[in-house]
Short mmCIF file of C-alpha atoms and ligand atoms in Angstrom, two decimals:
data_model
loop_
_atom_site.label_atom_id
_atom_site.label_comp_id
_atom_site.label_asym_id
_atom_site.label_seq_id
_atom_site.Cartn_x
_atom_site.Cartn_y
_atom_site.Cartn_z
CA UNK I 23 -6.95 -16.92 1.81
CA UNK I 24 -10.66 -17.15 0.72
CA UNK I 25 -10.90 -13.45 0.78
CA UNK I 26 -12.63 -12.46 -2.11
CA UNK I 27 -11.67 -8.75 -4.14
CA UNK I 28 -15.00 -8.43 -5.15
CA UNK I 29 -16.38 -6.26 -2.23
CA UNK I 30 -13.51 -3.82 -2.21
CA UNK I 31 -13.78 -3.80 -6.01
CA UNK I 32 -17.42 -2.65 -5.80
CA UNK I 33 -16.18 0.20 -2.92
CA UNK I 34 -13.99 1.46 -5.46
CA UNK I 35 -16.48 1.51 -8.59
CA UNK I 36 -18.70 3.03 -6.30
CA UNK I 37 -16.42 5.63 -5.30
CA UNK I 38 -16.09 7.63 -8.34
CA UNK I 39 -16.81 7.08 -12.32
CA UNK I 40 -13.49 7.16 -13.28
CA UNK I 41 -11.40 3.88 -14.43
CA UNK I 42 -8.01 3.95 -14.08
CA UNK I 43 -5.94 1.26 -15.57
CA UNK I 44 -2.50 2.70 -13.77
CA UNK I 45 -2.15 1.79 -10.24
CA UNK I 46 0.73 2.88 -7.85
CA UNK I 47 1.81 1.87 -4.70
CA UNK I 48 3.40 4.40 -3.00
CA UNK I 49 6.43 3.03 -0.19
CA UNK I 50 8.03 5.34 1.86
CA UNK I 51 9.44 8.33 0.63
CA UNK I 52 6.71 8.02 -2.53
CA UNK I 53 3.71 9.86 -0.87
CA UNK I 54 4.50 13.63 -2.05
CA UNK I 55 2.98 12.53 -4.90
CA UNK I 56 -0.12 12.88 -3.35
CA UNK I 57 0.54 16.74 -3.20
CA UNK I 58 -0.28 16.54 -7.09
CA UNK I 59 -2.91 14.29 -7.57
CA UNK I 60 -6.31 15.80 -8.08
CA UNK I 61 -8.34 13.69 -5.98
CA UNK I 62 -11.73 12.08 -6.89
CA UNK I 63 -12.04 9.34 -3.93
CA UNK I 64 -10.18 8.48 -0.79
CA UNK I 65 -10.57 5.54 1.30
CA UNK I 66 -8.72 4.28 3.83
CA UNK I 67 -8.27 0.75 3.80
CA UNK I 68 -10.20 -0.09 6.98
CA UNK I 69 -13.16 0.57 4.71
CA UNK I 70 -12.09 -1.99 1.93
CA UNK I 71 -12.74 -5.03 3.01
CA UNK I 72 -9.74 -7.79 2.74
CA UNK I 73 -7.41 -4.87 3.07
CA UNK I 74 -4.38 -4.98 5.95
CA UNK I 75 -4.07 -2.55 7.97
CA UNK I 76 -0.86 -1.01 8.06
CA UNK I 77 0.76 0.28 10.90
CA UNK I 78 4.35 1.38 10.42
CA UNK I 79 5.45 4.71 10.54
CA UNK I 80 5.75 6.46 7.15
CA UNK I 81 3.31 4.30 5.83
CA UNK I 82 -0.28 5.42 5.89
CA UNK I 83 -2.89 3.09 4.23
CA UNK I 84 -5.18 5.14 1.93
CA UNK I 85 -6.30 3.65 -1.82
CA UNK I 86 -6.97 7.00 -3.76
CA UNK I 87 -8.23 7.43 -6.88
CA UNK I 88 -7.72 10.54 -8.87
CA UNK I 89 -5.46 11.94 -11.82
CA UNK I 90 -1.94 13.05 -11.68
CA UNK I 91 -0.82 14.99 -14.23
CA UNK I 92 -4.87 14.56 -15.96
CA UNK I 93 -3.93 11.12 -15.98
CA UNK I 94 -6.93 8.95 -14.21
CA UNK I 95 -4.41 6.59 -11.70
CA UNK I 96 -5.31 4.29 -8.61
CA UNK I 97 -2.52 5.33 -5.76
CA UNK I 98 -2.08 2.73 -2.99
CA UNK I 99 -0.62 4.88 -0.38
CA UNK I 100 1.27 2.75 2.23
CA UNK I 101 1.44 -0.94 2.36
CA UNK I 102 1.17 -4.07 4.66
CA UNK I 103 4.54 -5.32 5.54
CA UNK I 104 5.14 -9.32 6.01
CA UNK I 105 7.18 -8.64 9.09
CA UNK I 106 3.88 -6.79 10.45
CA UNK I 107 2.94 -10.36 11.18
CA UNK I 108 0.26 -10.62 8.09
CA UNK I 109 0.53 -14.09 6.00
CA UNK I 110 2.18 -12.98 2.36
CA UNK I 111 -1.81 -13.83 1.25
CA UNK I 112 -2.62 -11.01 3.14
CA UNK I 113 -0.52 -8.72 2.24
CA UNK I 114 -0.80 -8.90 -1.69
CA UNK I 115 -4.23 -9.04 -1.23
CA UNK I 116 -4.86 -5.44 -2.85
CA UNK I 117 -2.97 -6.72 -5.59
CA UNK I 118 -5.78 -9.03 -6.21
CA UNK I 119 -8.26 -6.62 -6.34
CA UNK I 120 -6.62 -3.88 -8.19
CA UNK I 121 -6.56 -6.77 -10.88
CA UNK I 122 -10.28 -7.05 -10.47
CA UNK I 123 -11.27 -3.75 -10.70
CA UNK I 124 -9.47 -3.27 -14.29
CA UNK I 125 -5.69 -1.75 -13.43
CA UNK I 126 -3.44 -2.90 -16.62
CA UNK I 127 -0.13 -1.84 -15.50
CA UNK I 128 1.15 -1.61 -11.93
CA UNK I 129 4.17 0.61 -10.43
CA UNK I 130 5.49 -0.56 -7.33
CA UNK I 131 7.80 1.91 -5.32
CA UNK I 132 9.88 1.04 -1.93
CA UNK I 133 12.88 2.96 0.26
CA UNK I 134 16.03 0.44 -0.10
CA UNK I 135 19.43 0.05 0.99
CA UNK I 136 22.35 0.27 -1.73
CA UNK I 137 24.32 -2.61 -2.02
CA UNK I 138 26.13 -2.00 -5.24
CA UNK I 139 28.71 0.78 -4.44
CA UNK I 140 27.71 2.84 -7.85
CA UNK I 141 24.50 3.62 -5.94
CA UNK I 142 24.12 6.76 -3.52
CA UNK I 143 21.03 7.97 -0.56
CA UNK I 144 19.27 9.96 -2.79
CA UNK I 145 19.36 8.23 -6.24
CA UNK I 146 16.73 5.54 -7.40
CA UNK I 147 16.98 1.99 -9.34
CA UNK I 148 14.64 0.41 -11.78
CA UNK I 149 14.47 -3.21 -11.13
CA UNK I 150 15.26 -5.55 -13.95
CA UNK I 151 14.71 -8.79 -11.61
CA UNK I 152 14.82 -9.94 -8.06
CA UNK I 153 15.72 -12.29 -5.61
CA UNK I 154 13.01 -13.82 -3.08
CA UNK I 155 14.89 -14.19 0.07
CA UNK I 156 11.92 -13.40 2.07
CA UNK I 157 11.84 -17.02 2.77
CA UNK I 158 7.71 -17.57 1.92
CA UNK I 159 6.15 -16.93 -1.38
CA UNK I 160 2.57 -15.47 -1.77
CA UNK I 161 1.17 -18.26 -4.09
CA UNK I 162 1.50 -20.51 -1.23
CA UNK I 163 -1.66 -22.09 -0.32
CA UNK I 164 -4.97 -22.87 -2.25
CA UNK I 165 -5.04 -22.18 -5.88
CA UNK I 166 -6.95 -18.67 -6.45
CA UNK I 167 -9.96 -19.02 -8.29
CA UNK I 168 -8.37 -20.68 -11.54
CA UNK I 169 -4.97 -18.81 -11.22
CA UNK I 170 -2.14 -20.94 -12.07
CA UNK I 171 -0.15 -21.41 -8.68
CA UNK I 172 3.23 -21.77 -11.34
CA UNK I 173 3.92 -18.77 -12.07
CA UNK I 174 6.26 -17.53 -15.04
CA UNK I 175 9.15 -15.16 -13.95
CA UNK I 176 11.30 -15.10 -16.69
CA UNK I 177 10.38 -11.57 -17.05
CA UNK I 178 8.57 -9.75 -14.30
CA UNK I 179 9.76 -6.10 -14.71
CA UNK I 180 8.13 -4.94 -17.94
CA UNK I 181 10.70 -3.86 -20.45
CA UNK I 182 7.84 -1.18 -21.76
CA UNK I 183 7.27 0.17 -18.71
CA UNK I 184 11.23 0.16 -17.20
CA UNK I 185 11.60 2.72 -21.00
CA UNK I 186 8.91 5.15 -19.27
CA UNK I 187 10.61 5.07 -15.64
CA UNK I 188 14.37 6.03 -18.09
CA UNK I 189 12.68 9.06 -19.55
CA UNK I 190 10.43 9.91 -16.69
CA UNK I 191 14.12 10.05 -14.49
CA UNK I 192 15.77 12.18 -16.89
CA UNK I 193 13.53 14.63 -17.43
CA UNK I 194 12.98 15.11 -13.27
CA UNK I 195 16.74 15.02 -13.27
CA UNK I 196 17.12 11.81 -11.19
CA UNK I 197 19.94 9.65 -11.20
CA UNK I 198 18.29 6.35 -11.88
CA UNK I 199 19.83 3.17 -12.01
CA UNK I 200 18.73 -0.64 -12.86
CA UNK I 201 19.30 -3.13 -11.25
CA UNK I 202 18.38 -6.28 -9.23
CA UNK I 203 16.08 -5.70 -5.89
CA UNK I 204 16.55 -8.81 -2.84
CA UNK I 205 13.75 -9.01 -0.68
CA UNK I 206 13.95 -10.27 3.21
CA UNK I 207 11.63 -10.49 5.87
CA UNK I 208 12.96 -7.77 7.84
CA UNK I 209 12.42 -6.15 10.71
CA UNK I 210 16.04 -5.96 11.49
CA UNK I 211 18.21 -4.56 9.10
CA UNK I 212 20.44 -6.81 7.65
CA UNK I 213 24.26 -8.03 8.87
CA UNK I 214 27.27 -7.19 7.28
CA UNK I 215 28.47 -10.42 6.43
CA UNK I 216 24.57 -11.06 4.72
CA UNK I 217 25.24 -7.60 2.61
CA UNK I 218 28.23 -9.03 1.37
CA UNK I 219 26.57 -12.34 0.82
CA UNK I 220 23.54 -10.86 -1.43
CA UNK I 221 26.55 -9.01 -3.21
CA UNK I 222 28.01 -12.03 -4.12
CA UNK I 223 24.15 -13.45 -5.00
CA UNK I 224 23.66 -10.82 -7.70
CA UNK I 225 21.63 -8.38 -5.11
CA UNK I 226 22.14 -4.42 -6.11
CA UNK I 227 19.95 -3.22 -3.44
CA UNK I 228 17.56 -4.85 -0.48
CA UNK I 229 14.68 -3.94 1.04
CA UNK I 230 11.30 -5.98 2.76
CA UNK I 231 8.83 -5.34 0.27
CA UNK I 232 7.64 -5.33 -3.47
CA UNK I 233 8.84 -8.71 -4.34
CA UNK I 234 5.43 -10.67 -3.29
CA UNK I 235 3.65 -8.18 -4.76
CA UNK I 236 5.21 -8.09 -8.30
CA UNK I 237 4.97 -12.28 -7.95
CA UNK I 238 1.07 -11.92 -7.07
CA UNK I 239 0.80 -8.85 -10.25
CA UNK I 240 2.53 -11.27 -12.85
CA UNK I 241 -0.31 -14.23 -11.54
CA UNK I 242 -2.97 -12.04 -12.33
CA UNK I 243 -1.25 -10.74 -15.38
CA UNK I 244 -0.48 -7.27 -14.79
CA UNK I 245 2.51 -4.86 -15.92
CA UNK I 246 4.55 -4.64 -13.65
CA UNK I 247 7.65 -2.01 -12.75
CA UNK I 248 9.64 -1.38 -10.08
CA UNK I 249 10.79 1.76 -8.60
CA UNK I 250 13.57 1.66 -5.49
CA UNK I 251 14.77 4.94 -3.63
CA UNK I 252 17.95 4.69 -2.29
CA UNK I 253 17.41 6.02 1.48
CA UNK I 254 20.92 3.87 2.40
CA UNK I 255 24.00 2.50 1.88
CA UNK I 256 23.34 -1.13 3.07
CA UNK I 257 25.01 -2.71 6.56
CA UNK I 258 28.78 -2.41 6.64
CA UNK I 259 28.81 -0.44 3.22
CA UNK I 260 28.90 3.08 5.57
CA UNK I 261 30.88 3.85 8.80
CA UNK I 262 27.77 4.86 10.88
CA UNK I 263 24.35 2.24 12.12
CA UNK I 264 21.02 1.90 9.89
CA UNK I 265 18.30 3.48 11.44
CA UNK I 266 14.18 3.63 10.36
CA UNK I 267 14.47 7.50 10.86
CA UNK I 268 17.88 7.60 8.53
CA UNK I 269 15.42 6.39 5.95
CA UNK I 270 12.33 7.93 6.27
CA UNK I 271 14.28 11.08 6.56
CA UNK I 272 16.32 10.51 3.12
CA UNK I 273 13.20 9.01 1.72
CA UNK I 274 11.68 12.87 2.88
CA UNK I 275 14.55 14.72 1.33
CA UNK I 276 14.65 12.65 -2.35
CA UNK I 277 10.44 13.73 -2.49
CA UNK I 278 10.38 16.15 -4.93
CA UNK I 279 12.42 13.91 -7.17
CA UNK I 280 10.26 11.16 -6.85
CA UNK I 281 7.39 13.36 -7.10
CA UNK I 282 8.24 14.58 -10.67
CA UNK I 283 9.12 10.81 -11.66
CA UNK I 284 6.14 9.84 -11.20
CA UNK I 285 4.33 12.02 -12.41
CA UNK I 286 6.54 12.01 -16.07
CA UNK I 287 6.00 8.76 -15.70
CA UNK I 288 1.91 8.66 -15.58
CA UNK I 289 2.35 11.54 -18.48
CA UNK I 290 4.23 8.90 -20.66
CA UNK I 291 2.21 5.88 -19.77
CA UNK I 292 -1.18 7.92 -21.18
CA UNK I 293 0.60 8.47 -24.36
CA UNK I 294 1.73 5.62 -25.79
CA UNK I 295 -2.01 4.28 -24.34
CA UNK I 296 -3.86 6.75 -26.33
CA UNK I 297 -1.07 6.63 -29.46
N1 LIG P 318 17.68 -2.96 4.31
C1 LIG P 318 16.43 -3.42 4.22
N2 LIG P 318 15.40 -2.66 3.93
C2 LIG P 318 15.62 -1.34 3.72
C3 LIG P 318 16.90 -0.78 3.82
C4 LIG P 318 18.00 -1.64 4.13
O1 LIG P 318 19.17 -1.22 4.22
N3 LIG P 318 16.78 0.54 3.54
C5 LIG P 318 15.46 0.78 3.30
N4 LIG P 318 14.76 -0.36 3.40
#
């Protein structure tokens, strides 16, 4: 995509004089956070140019910038999915231009389904790795203005960062586990037989986004962690059907959790910054 972040960049400078260098994207069940934040700019992302528009329910598409907990933070609330229809480009593009505009570290949050059976609705997972089942990859295409297309992944959860997300848990008393996220294309929901496949692949919990994302973050060099709300135990693991409204609604009911994570975990972030 030839798409350049500059113009949204500029929208955002423009927007207010703070500079953030923590960015969040909010998936669903993430956006009580909002509740705290002390808003300087909102702008929804028909006005940034190169930005998706999202369309799902429980996903709004808003790029706020404020400070939660008097920490300055750039909140991407809702997020273009790949099985919208956009091209993976597309879809990471505000990746690209949080990375222009100055953002250092990046927290990406997402509903999942539980496939390891330690893991409950209502608990959360760090992600220590992941597996791209998605079946595209965002670098795909022209090289980005002097980005190398071949991309290291050794390491693309930041071990700094996953520390902050442990502490941040505890102290908003959630139950947060690590482990590794599998991404597919979605829309359906996945078979049985594939849950116990990804099982047997090294998968502790699925879901349809993050994973181009954190691949396009660790091309332009950002921090990146991972943040995964349990909303389900995955196809076959539970006697009853997935539904979307299962999830939003557990994604609903684990807010103020989440809410509190977050925000230890912009509290904790500014420290060791300003140490
Ligand atoms: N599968 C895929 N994506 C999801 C799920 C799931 O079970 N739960 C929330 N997002």
């Amino acid at each position: 995509m030839k798409t350049s972040p500059k113009p949204a960049v500029q929208i955002l400078r423009r927007a207010t004089p703070l500079r953030p260098r923590l960015a969040l994207v909010l998936g669903s069940g993430f956006n009580a956070v909002l509740d705290r934040v002390e808003i300087a700019a909102c702008l929804p992302y028909s006005k940034l140019p190169g930005f998706p528009s999202t369309r799902v329910t429980g996903h709004d598409g808003r790029a706020i910038l404020g400070k939660l907990a008097g920490v300055p933070v750039l909140i991407l609330s809702g997020r273009a999915h790949y099985y919208e229809g956009h091209e993976l480009a597309r879809v990471t593009f505000p990746i690209r231009v949080l990375a222009e505009y100055g953002i250092e570290s990046l927290l990406l949050t997402n509903a999942a389904g539980g496939i390891n059976r330690k893991f409950h609705p209502g608990d959360f997972i760090r992600l220590t790795d992941h597996i791209n089942f998605m079946g595209a990859n965002p670098l795909r295409g022209p090289i980005v203005e002097g980005r190398s297309h071949f991309v290291d992944l050794t390491q693309v959860y930041d071990p700094a960062l996953a520390t902050f997300l442990q502490r941040a848990a505890k102290s908003a008393g959630a139950k947060l586990h690590a482990g590794v996220y599998l991404a597919v294309s979605g829309p359906s929901y996945e078979t049985p037989a594939e849950i116990r496949a990804f099982a047997r692949l090294g998968a502790d919990a699925v879901g349809m986004s993050t994973v181009p994302e954190a691949i396009v973050a660790r091309q332009c060099g950002l921090r990146v962690a991972g943040l995964s709300c349990i909303t389900n135990a995955a196809a076959g693991q539970s006697p009853h059907a997935l539904s979307h409204a299962e999830v939003l609604a557990m994604s609903r009911a684990s807010g103020q959790r989440a809410m509190q994570l977050l925000e230890n975990f912009a509290t904790l972030y500014a420290k060791t910054e300003t140490d």
